[in-house]
GROMACS .gro file of C-alpha atoms in nm:
model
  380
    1UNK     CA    1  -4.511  -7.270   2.880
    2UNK     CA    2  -4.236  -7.285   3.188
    3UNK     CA    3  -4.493  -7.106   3.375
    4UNK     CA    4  -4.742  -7.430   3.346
    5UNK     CA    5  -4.457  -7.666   3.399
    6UNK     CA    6  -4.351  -7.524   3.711
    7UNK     CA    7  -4.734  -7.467   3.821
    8UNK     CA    8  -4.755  -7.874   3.772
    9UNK     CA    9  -4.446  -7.967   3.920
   10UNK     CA   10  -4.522  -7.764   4.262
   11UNK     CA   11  -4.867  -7.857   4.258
   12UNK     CA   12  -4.816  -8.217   4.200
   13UNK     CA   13  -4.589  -8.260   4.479
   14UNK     CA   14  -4.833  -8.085   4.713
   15UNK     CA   15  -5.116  -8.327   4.582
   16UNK     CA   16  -5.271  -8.110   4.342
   17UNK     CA   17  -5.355  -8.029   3.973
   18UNK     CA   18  -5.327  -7.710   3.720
   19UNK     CA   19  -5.534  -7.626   3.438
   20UNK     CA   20  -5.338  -7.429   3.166
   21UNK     CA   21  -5.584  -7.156   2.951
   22UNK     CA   22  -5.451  -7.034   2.633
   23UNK     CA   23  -5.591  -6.759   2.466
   24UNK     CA   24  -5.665  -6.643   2.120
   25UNK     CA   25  -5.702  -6.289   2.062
   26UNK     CA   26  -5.800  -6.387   1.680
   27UNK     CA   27  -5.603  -6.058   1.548
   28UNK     CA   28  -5.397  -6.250   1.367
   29UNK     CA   29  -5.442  -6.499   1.088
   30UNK     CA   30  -5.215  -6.736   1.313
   31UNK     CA   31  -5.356  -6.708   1.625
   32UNK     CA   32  -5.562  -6.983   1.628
   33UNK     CA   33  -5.267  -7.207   1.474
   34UNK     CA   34  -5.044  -7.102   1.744
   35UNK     CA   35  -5.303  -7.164   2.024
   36UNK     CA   36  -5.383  -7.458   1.930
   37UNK     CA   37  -4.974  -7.546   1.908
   38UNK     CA   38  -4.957  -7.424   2.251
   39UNK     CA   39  -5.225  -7.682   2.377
   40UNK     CA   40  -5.073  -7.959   2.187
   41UNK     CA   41  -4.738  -7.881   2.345
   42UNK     CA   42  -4.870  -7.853   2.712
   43UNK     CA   43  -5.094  -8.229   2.595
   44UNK     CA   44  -4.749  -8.382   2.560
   45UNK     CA   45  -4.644  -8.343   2.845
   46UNK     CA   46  -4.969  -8.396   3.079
   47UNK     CA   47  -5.092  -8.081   3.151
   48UNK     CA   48  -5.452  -8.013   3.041
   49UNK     CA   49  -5.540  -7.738   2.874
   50UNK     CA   50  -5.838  -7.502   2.747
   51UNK     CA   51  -5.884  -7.239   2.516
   52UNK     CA   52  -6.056  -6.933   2.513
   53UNK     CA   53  -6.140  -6.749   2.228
   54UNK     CA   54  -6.182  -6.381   2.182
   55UNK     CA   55  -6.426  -6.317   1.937
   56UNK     CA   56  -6.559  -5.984   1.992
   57UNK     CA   57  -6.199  -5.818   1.988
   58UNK     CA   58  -6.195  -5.527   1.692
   59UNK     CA   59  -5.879  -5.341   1.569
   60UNK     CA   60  -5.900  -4.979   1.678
   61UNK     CA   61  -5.818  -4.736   1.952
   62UNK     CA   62  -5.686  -4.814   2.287
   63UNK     CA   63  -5.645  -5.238   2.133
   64UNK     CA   64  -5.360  -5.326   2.370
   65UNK     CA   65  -5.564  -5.191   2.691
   66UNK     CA   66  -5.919  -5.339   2.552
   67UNK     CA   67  -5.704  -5.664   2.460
   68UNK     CA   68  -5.572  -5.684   2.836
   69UNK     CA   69  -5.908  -5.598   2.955
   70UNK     CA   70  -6.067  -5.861   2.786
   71UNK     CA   71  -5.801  -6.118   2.854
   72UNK     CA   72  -5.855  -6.098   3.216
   73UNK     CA   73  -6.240  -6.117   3.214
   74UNK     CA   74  -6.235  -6.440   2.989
   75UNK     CA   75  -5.915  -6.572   3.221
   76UNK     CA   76  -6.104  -6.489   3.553
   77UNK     CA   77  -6.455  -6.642   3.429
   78UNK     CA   78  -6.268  -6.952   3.337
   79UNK     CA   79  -6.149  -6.991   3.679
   80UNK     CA   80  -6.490  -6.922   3.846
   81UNK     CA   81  -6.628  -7.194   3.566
   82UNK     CA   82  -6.419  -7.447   3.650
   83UNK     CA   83  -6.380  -7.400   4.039
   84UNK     CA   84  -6.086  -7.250   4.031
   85UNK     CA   85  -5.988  -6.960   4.281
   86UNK     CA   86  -5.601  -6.902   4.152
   87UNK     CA   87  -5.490  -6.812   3.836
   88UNK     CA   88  -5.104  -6.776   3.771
   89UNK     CA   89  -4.957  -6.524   3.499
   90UNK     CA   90  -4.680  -6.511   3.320
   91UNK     CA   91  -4.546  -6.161   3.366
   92UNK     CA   92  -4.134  -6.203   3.428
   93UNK     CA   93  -3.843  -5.953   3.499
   94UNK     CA   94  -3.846  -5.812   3.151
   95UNK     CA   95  -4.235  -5.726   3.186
   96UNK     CA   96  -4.189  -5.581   3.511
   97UNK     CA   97  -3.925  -5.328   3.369
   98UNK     CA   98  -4.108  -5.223   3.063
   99UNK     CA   99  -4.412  -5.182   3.263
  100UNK     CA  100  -4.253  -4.966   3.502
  101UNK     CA  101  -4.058  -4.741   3.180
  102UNK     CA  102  -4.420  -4.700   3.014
  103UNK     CA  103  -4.539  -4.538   3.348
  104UNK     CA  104  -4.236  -4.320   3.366
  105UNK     CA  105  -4.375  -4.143   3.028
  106UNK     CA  106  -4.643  -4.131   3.162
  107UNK     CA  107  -4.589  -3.965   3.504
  108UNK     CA  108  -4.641  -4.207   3.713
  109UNK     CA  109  -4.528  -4.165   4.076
  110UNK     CA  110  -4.451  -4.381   4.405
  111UNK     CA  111  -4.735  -4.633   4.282
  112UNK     CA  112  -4.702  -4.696   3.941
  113UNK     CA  113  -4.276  -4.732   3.973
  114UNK     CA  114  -4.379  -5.009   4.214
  115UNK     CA  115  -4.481  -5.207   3.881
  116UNK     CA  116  -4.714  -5.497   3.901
  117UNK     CA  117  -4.808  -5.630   4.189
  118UNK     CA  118  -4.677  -5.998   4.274
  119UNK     CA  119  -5.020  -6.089   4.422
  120UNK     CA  120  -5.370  -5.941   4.333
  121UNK     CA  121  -5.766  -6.053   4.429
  122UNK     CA  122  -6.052  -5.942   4.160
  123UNK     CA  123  -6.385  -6.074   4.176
  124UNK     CA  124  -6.303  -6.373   4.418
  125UNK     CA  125  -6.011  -6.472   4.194
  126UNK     CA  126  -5.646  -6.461   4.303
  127UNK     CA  127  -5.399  -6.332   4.063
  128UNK     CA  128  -5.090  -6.457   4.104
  129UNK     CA  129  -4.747  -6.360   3.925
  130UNK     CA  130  -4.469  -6.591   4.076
  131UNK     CA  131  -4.214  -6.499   3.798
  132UNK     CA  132  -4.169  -6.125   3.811
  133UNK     CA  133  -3.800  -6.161   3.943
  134UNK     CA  134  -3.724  -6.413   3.675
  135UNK     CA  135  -3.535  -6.321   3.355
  136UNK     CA  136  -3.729  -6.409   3.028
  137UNK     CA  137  -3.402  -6.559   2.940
  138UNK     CA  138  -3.373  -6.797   3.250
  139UNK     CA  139  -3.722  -6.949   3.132
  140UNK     CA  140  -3.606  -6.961   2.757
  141UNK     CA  141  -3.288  -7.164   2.894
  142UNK     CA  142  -3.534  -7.409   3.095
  143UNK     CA  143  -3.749  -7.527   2.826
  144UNK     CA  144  -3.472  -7.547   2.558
  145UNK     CA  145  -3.290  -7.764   2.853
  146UNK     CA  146  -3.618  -7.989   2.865
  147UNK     CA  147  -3.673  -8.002   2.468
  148UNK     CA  148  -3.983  -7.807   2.490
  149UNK     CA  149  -4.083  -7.567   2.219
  150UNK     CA  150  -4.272  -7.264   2.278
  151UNK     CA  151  -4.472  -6.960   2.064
  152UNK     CA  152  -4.291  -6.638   2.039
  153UNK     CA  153  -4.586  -6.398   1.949
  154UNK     CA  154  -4.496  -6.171   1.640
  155UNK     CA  155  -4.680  -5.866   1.790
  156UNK     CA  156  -4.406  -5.874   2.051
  157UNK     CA  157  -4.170  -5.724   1.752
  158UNK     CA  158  -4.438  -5.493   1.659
  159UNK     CA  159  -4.264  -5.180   1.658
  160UNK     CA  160  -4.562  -4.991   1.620
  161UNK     CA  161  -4.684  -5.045   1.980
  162UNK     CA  162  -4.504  -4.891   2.294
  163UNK     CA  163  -4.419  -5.169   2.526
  164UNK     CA  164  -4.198  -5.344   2.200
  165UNK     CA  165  -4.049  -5.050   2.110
  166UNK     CA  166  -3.960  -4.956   2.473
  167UNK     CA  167  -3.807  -5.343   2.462
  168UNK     CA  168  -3.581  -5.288   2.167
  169UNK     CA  169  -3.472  -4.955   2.369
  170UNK     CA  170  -3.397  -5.149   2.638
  171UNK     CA  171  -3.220  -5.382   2.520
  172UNK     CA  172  -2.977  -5.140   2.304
  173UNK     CA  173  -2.915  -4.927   2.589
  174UNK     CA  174  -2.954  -5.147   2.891
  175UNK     CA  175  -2.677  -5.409   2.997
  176UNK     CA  176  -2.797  -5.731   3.126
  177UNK     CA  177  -2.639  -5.668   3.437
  178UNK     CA  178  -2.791  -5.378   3.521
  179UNK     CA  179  -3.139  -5.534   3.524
  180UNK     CA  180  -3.086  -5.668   3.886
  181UNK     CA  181  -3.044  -5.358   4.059
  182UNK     CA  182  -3.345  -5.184   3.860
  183UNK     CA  183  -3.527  -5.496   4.006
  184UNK     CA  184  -3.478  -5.459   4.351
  185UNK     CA  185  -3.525  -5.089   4.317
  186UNK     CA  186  -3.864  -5.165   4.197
  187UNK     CA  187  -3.882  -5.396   4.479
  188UNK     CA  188  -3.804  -5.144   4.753
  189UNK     CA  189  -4.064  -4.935   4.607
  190UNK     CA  190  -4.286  -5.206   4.578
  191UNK     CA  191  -4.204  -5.247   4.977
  192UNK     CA  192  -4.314  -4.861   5.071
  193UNK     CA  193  -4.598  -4.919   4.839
  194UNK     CA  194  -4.691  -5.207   5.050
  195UNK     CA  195  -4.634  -5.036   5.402
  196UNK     CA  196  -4.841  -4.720   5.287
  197UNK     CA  197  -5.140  -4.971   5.158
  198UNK     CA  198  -5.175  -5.124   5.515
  199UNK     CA  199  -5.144  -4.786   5.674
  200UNK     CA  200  -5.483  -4.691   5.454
  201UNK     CA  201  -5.621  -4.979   5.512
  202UNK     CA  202  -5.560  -4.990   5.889
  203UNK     CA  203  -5.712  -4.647   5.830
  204UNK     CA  204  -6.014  -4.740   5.689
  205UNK     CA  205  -6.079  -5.021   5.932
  206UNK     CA  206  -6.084  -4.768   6.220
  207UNK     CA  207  -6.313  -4.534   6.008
  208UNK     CA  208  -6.501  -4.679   5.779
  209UNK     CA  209  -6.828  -4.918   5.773
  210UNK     CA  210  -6.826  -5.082   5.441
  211UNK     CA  211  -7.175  -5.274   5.421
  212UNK     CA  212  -7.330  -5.556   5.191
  213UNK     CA  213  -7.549  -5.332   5.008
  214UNK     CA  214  -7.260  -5.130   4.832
  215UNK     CA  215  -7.252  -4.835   5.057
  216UNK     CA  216  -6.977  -4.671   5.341
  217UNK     CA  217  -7.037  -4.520   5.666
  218UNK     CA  218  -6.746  -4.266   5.740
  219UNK     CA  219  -6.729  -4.110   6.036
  220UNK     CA  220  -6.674  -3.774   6.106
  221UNK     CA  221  -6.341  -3.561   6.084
  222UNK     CA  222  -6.033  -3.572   5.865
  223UNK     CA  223  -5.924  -3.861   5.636
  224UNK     CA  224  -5.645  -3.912   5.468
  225UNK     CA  225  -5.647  -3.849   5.086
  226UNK     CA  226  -5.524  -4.190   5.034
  227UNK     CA  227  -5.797  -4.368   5.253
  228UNK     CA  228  -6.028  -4.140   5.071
  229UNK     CA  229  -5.930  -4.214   4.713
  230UNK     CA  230  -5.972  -4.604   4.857
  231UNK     CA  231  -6.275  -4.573   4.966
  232UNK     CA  232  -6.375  -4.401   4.643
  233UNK     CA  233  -6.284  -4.686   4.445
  234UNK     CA  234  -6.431  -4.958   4.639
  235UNK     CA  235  -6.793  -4.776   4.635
  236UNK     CA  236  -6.760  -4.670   4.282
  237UNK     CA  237  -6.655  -4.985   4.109
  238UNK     CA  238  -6.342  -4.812   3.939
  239UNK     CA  239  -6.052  -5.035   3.811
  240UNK     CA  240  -5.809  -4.735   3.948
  241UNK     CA  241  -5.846  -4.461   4.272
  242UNK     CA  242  -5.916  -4.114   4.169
  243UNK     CA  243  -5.596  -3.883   4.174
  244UNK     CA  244  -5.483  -3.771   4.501
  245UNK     CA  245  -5.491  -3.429   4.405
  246UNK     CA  246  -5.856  -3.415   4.319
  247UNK     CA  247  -5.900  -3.502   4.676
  248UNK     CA  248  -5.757  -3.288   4.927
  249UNK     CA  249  -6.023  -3.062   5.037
  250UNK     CA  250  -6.303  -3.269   5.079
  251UNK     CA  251  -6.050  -3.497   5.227
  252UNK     CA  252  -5.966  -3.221   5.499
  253UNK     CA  253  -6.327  -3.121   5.571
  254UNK     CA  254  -6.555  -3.397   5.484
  255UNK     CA  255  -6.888  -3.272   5.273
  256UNK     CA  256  -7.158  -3.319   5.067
  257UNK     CA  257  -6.992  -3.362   4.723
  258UNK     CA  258  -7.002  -3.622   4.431
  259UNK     CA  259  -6.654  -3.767   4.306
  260UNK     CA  260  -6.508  -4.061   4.094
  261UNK     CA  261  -6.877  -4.183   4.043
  262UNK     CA  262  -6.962  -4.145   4.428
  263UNK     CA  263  -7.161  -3.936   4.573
  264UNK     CA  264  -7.082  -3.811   4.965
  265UNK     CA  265  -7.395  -3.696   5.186
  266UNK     CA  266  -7.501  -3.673   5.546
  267UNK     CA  267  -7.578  -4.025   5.698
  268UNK     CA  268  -7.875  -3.899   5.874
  269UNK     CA  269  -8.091  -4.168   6.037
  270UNK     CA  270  -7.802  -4.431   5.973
  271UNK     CA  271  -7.550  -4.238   6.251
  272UNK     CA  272  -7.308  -3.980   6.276
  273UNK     CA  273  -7.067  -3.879   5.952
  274UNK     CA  274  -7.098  -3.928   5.598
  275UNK     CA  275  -7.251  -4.183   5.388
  276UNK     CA  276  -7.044  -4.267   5.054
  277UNK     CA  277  -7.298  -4.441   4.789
  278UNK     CA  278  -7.244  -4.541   4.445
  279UNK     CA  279  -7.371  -4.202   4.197
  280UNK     CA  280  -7.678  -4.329   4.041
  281UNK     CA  281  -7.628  -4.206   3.718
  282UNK     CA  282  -7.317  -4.331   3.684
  283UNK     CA  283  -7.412  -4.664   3.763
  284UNK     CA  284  -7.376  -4.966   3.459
  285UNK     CA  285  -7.672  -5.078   3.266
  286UNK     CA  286  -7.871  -5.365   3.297
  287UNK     CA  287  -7.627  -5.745   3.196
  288UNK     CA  288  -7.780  -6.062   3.138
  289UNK     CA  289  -7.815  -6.277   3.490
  290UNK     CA  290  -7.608  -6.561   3.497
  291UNK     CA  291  -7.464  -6.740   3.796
  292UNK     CA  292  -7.121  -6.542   3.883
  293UNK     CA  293  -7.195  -6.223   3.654
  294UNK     CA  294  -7.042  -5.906   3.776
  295UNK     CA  295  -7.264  -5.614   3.767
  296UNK     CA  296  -7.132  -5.255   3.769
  297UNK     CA  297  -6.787  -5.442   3.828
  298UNK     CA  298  -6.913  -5.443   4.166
  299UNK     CA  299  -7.209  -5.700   4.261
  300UNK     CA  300  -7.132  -6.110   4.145
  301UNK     CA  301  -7.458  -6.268   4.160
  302UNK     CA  302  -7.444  -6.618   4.326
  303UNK     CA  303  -7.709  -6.872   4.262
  304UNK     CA  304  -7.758  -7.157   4.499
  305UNK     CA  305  -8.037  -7.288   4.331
  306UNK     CA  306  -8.263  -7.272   4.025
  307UNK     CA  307  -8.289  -7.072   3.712
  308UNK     CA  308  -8.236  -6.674   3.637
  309UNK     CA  309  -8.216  -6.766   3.244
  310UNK     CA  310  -8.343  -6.486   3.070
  311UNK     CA  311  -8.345  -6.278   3.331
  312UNK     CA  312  -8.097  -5.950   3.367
  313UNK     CA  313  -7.920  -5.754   3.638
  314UNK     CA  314  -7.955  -5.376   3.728
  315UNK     CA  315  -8.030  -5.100   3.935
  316UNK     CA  316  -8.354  -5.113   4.140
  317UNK     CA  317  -8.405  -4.738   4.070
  318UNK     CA  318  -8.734  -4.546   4.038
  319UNK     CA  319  -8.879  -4.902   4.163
  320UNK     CA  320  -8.717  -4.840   4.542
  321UNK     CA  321  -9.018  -4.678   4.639
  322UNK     CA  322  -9.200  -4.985   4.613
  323UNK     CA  323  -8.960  -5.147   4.854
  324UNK     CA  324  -8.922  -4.850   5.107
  325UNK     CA  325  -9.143  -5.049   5.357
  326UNK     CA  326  -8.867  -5.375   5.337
  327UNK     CA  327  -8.597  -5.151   5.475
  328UNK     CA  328  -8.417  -4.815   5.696
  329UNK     CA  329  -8.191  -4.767   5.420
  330UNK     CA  330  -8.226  -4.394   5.283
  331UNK     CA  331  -8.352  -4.446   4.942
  332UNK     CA  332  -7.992  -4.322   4.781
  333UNK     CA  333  -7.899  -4.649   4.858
  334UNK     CA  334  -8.167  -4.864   4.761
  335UNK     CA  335  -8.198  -4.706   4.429
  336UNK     CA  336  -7.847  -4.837   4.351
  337UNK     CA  337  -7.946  -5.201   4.526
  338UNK     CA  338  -7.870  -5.508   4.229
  339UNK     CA  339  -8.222  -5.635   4.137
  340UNK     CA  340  -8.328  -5.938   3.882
  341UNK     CA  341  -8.596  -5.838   3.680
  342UNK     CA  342  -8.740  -6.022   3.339
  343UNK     CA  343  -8.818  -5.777   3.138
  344UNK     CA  344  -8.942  -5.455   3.320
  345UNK     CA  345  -9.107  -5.717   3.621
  346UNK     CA  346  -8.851  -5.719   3.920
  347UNK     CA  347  -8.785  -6.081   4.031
  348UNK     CA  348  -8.601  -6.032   4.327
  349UNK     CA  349  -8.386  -5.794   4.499
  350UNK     CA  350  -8.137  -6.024   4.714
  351UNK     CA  351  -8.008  -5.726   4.990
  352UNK     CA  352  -8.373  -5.701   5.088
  353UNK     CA  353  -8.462  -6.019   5.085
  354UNK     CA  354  -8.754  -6.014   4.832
  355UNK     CA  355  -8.837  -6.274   4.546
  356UNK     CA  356  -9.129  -6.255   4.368
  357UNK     CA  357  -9.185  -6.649   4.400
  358UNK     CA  358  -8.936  -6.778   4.685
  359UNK     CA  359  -8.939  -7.134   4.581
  360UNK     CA  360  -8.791  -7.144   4.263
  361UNK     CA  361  -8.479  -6.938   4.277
  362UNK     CA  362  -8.215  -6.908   4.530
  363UNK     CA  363  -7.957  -6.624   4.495
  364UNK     CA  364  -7.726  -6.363   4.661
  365UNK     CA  365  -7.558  -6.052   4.565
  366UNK     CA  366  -7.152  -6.083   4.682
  367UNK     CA  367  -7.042  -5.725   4.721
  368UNK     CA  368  -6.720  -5.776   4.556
  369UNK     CA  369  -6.534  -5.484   4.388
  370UNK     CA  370  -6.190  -5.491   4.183
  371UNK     CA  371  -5.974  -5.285   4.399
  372UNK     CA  372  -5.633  -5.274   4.315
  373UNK     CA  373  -5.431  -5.160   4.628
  374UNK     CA  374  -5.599  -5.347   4.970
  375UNK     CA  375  -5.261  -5.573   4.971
  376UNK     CA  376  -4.994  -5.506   4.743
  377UNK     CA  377  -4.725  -5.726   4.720
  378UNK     CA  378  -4.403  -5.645   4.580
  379UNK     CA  379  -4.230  -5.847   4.271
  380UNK     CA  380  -3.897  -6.040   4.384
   0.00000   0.00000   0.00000
C-alpha cells in the first residue's frame, strides 16, 4: 500500500500514472476478501487497481518457491498486457535481511549475501525494488500518519515456513539498531557484486558473439569461470548460473562438452572457437502461441500483425532438414530455432524468415532470456 502511494505521488509529479496489481494466491479462505480490501483501499484514494488471480496454485512441496514463481509470471504478463515496461515491488529492509539469513543456511557465498538486487530486467520487464533500505516500520508509520489501512497477511506468522520463523528470530535476538549496519554491509557486498558483474560482462563483450537465433560464438582460449557460468545461463534459459565449481576445467581449456543444458562444440564453418547452443533435449515443450509468450524462458514471440490462435510454439527439430537450404547455420542450431506450427504443420519459423502463407501473419522471435546478474544493483 505505501509502495503504490509513493509510486503515484512521484509519478504524478513527473506527468505520469501507476497501475497497482494485487494478487490472490487463493490458499486461503480470505484471500480473495483481503484482495479485494486491498483494491478498495487503493480506489479511495485514486489509484487504479487490478487483480490477478492464481488459480492453478496447489498446496505441496516447494509452495513458497512455486508461489513466487508464479507471482512473477502473472505480475510480468500484466505489465506486457497493459503496456507497461516497469513494475515496482515491495521488498523493504526487513525482506532484504531475512533473505540474506535464509542464504546463509544455505551456503550461500559473495552473491547470494548481496541479497536482492535493487534493479532487475526479465523478459523486457524492469523490476524495480525502490524500498529495500526502508524499514517495514517506517512504511507502517506513513500510512497510519495518512489514515490508510492496510492487509497484514496471516502466512507472514506462519511459523511453519522459514522466512517467518527466521523473522521471529530476528526480532528476539536482533536490536533495531543493529539493522543499519547489517544493511550497508549487504550494500558493500552488493557493491563488489556489482563491480565483478561488469568485469564478466566487459568480459563477454570482448569474447563472446551472442546472436538472434539463441546461440554464442566464443572465441578461442581461456575464460573466466564467471563469464562462463554467464554465458551458460543466457544460452540455456536457466533462472540461476551453474556453480562455479562445476566449471573450472572446461573453463581453462575450452572443449567439446555439454553443461547446465548447453552443449559446447567446434564452430566449424561459422569461425574460429566454440559454439555454445541450447542442448536439444533439454529444451521445453511445445506452449500455446500467443502474442508475448515466452518459450523455453528464452524466445517471446512478438506479433505485429494477424492471428497465431491455435497455434503453438516449439522446437523446429527433426523438421530442420527441411529448412537446411534457408540457412549456414550448422543444423545444432536450427534444430533448437522457435517455430509456429498448428498441429504437426510448421507455420513459420521467424529466424529464417519462412511463413507458410506470408500475408496473414506477421511475427518475430525476441531472443530474450531471464538472466539474473548482467547489472546488479545494490539495495540502499
Amino acid at each position: 500500500m505505501a509502495l503504490a502511494i509513493l509510486a503515484r505521488d512521484w509519478t504524478r509529479d513527473r506527468g505520469g500514472s501507476v497501475l497497482a496489481l494485487v494478487v490472490d494466491h487463493g490458499l486461503r479462505p480470505d484471500s480473495a476478501k483481503e484482495a479485494a480490501t486491498t483494491i478498495d483501499r487503493l480506489g479511495d484514494i485514486g489509484i487504479p487497481a487490478r487483480l490477478l488471480a492464481l488459480t492453478t496454485l496447489d498446496r505441496g512441496p516447494a509452495l513458497a518457491e512455486r508461489a513466487r514463481i508464479m507471482r512473477y509470471q502473472v505480475l510480468c504478463d500484466a505489465c506486457r498486457e497493459a503496456g507497461l515496461d516497469h513494475l515496482l515491488l515491495g521488498h523493504h529492509a526487513g525482506d532484504q535481511v531475512e533473505t540474506v539469513a535464509m542464504r546463509v543456511l544455505r551456503g550461500s557465498h559473495t552473491h547470494g549475501l548481496a541479497g536482492m538486487s535493487a534493479m532487475r530486467e526479465t523478459h523486457g520487464i524492469r523490476l524495480l525494488r525502490p524500498l529495500l533500505g526502508i524499514a517495514p516500520a517506517s512504511l507502517r508509520q506513513y500510512l497510519t500518519e495518512r489514515g490508510i489501512g492496510w492487509v497484514e497477511d496471516p502466512s507472514n506468522r506462519d511459523l511453519r515456513a522459514l522466512r517467518p520463523r527466521l523473522r521471529r528470530l530476528l526480532a528476539d535476538h536482533m536490536s533495531p539498531e543493529a539493522i543499519p549496519a547489517l544493511l550497508d554491509a549487504i550494500a558493500a557486498i552488493g557493491r563488489l557484486r556489482a563491480a565483478e558483474a561488469a568485469e564478466t560482462a566487459a568480459e563477454l563483450a570482448a569474447r563472446a558473439e551472442i546472436r538472434p537465433e539463441g546461440y554464442a560464438l566464443l572465441s578461442p582460449g581461456r575464460i573466466s569461470e564467471a563469464a562462463l557460468a554467464s554465458l551458460l545461463q543466457i544460452i540455456g534459459g536457466a533462472a540461476y548460473p551453474p556453480a562455479l565449481a562445476q566449471l573450472s576445467d572446461i573453463a581453462a581449456k575450452p572443449g567439446p562438452a555439454t553443461l547446465a543444458g548447453v552443449r559446447i562444440m567446434a564452430a566449424g564453418r561459422l569461425g574460429e572457437g566454440w559454439l555454445a547452443v541450447r542442448e536439444e533435449s533439454a529444451i521445453a515443450g511445445p506452449i500455446p502461441a500467443a502474442p508475448g509468450a515466452v518459450w523455453d524462458n528464452r524466445f517471446r514471440l512478438d506479433v505485429q500483425r494477424g492471428s497465431v490462435d491455435g497455434a503453438t510454439i516449439g522446437k523446429l527439430g527433426d523438421d530442420a532438414a527441411r529448412f537446411r537450404s534457408l540457412s549456414k547455420l550448422p543444423s545444432a542450431v536450427l534444430r533448437t530455432l522457435p517455430a509456429i506450427r498448428f498441429g504437426k504443420v510448421v507455420a513459420s519459423v521467424p529466424h529464417l524468415g519462412y511463413a507458410l502463407r506470408e500475408d496473414d501473419v506477421q511475427m518475430t522471435f525476441m531472443f530474450a532470456p531471464a538472466h539474473s546478474d548482467p547489472c546488479f544493483v545494490p539495495g540502499a
